[in-house]
Amino acid sequence: MVVLFSAMTMAVQAQNVKFGVKGGLDLQNMKFDNSVFNTDNKLGWFVGPTLQISLPIGGLGVDIAGLYNQKKYEVNGESIKQQSILVPVNARLNLGIGSTAGLYVAAGPQFSFNIGDDKFEWKKADVENTFQLKKSAFSVNLGAGIYFSDHLEIGFAYNIALGSTADATWGKATDAAFHKDDTKPKSWHISAAYYF
């Protein structure tokens, strides 16, 4: 037990912690369970602080970020703006190419918290529409990228939603019956990070 505790203490002391800023583009394709809405790829953006912890075990590490994310959708001809805070927590493996550059692969969960409007309503002809964003969402990131020296990193990640992000309801104003559908978006994140 003493040897294990000592080894863990040395690993914590030897780890390298870097703080930086990350920003990038969010290309999202929103799919509905039923093909009622036609949605094309939508471009958003994100920015915020990031923290990278390198462990002294064969290039393993963790990166955590708190990102402000903004994107717009068009649903039935209406423009909807979503604002959220993204918190990705990725395990990563750095594969060095010499001492100043390398590749990395990363994967982990991402938590999303809605901080903007969460309900959008409109009427088109005799159809009432409601688009209700969830308060929070859970997804998984799979990514890779390249890093230069200790400061600059460029990467991409594919984000897979594990639950619905929004509910859409529509129906004739005079009908008691409504049709409900939920969205399961997938997106590509292209990012650049600078570590101080």
Coordinates of N, CA and C in Angstrom, one line a residue, residues 4 6 23 34 55 74 76 82 87 91 99 120 144 152-154 163 168 173-174 178 190:
L4 N 2.4 1.7 -3.5 CA 1.3 2.2 -4.4 C 1.0 3.7 -4.2
S6 N 3.0 5.9 -2.8 CA 4.1 6.7 -3.2 C 4.2 6.9 -4.7
G23 N -10.8 27.5 -29.6 CA -11.9 28.1 -30.4 C -12.1 27.3 -31.7
N34 N -38.5 11.4 -37.8 CA -39.3 11.3 -39.0 C -38.9 12.4 -39.9
L55 N -0.1 13.0 -18.2 CA 0.4 12.0 -17.2 C 1.7 11.4 -17.6
E74 N -32.4 26.2 -39.1 CA -33.7 26.6 -39.8 C -34.6 25.5 -39.7
N76 N -38.6 24.5 -40.5 CA -39.8 25.0 -41.2 C -39.7 26.5 -41.6
Q82 N -29.3 28.7 -30.9 CA -29.0 27.9 -29.7 C -27.7 28.4 -29.1
V87 N -19.0 21.2 -22.2 CA -17.9 20.8 -21.3 C -17.5 19.4 -21.7
A91 N -10.1 11.8 -22.7 CA -8.9 11.1 -22.5 C -8.1 11.2 -23.8
S99 N 10.6 16.1 -30.8 CA 10.4 16.7 -29.5 C 9.5 17.9 -29.7
F120 N -39.2 27.9 -28.9 CA -39.5 28.7 -30.0 C -40.9 28.3 -30.6
A144 N -9.1 13.6 -33.2 CA -7.7 13.5 -33.4 C -7.1 14.9 -33.9
L152 N 0.7 25.2 -29.6 CA -0.4 25.3 -30.6 C -0.9 23.8 -30.9
E153 N -2.2 23.7 -31.0 CA -2.8 22.5 -31.3 C -4.0 22.7 -32.3
I154 N -4.1 21.8 -33.3 CA -5.2 21.9 -34.3 C -5.8 20.5 -34.3
G163 N -28.6 11.3 -26.6 CA -30.0 11.5 -26.3 C -30.5 12.6 -27.2
A168 N -39.7 18.7 -31.1 CA -40.5 19.5 -32.1 C -42.0 19.0 -32.1
A173 N -54.1 24.0 -35.6 CA -54.6 24.7 -34.4 C -55.9 24.2 -33.9
T174 N -56.7 23.7 -34.8 CA -58.1 23.2 -34.4 C -58.1 21.7 -34.0
F178 N -51.6 16.1 -31.6 CA -50.3 16.7 -32.0 C -49.3 15.6 -32.4
I190 N -14.1 21.5 -35.5 CA -12.8 21.8 -36.0 C -12.2 22.9 -35.1

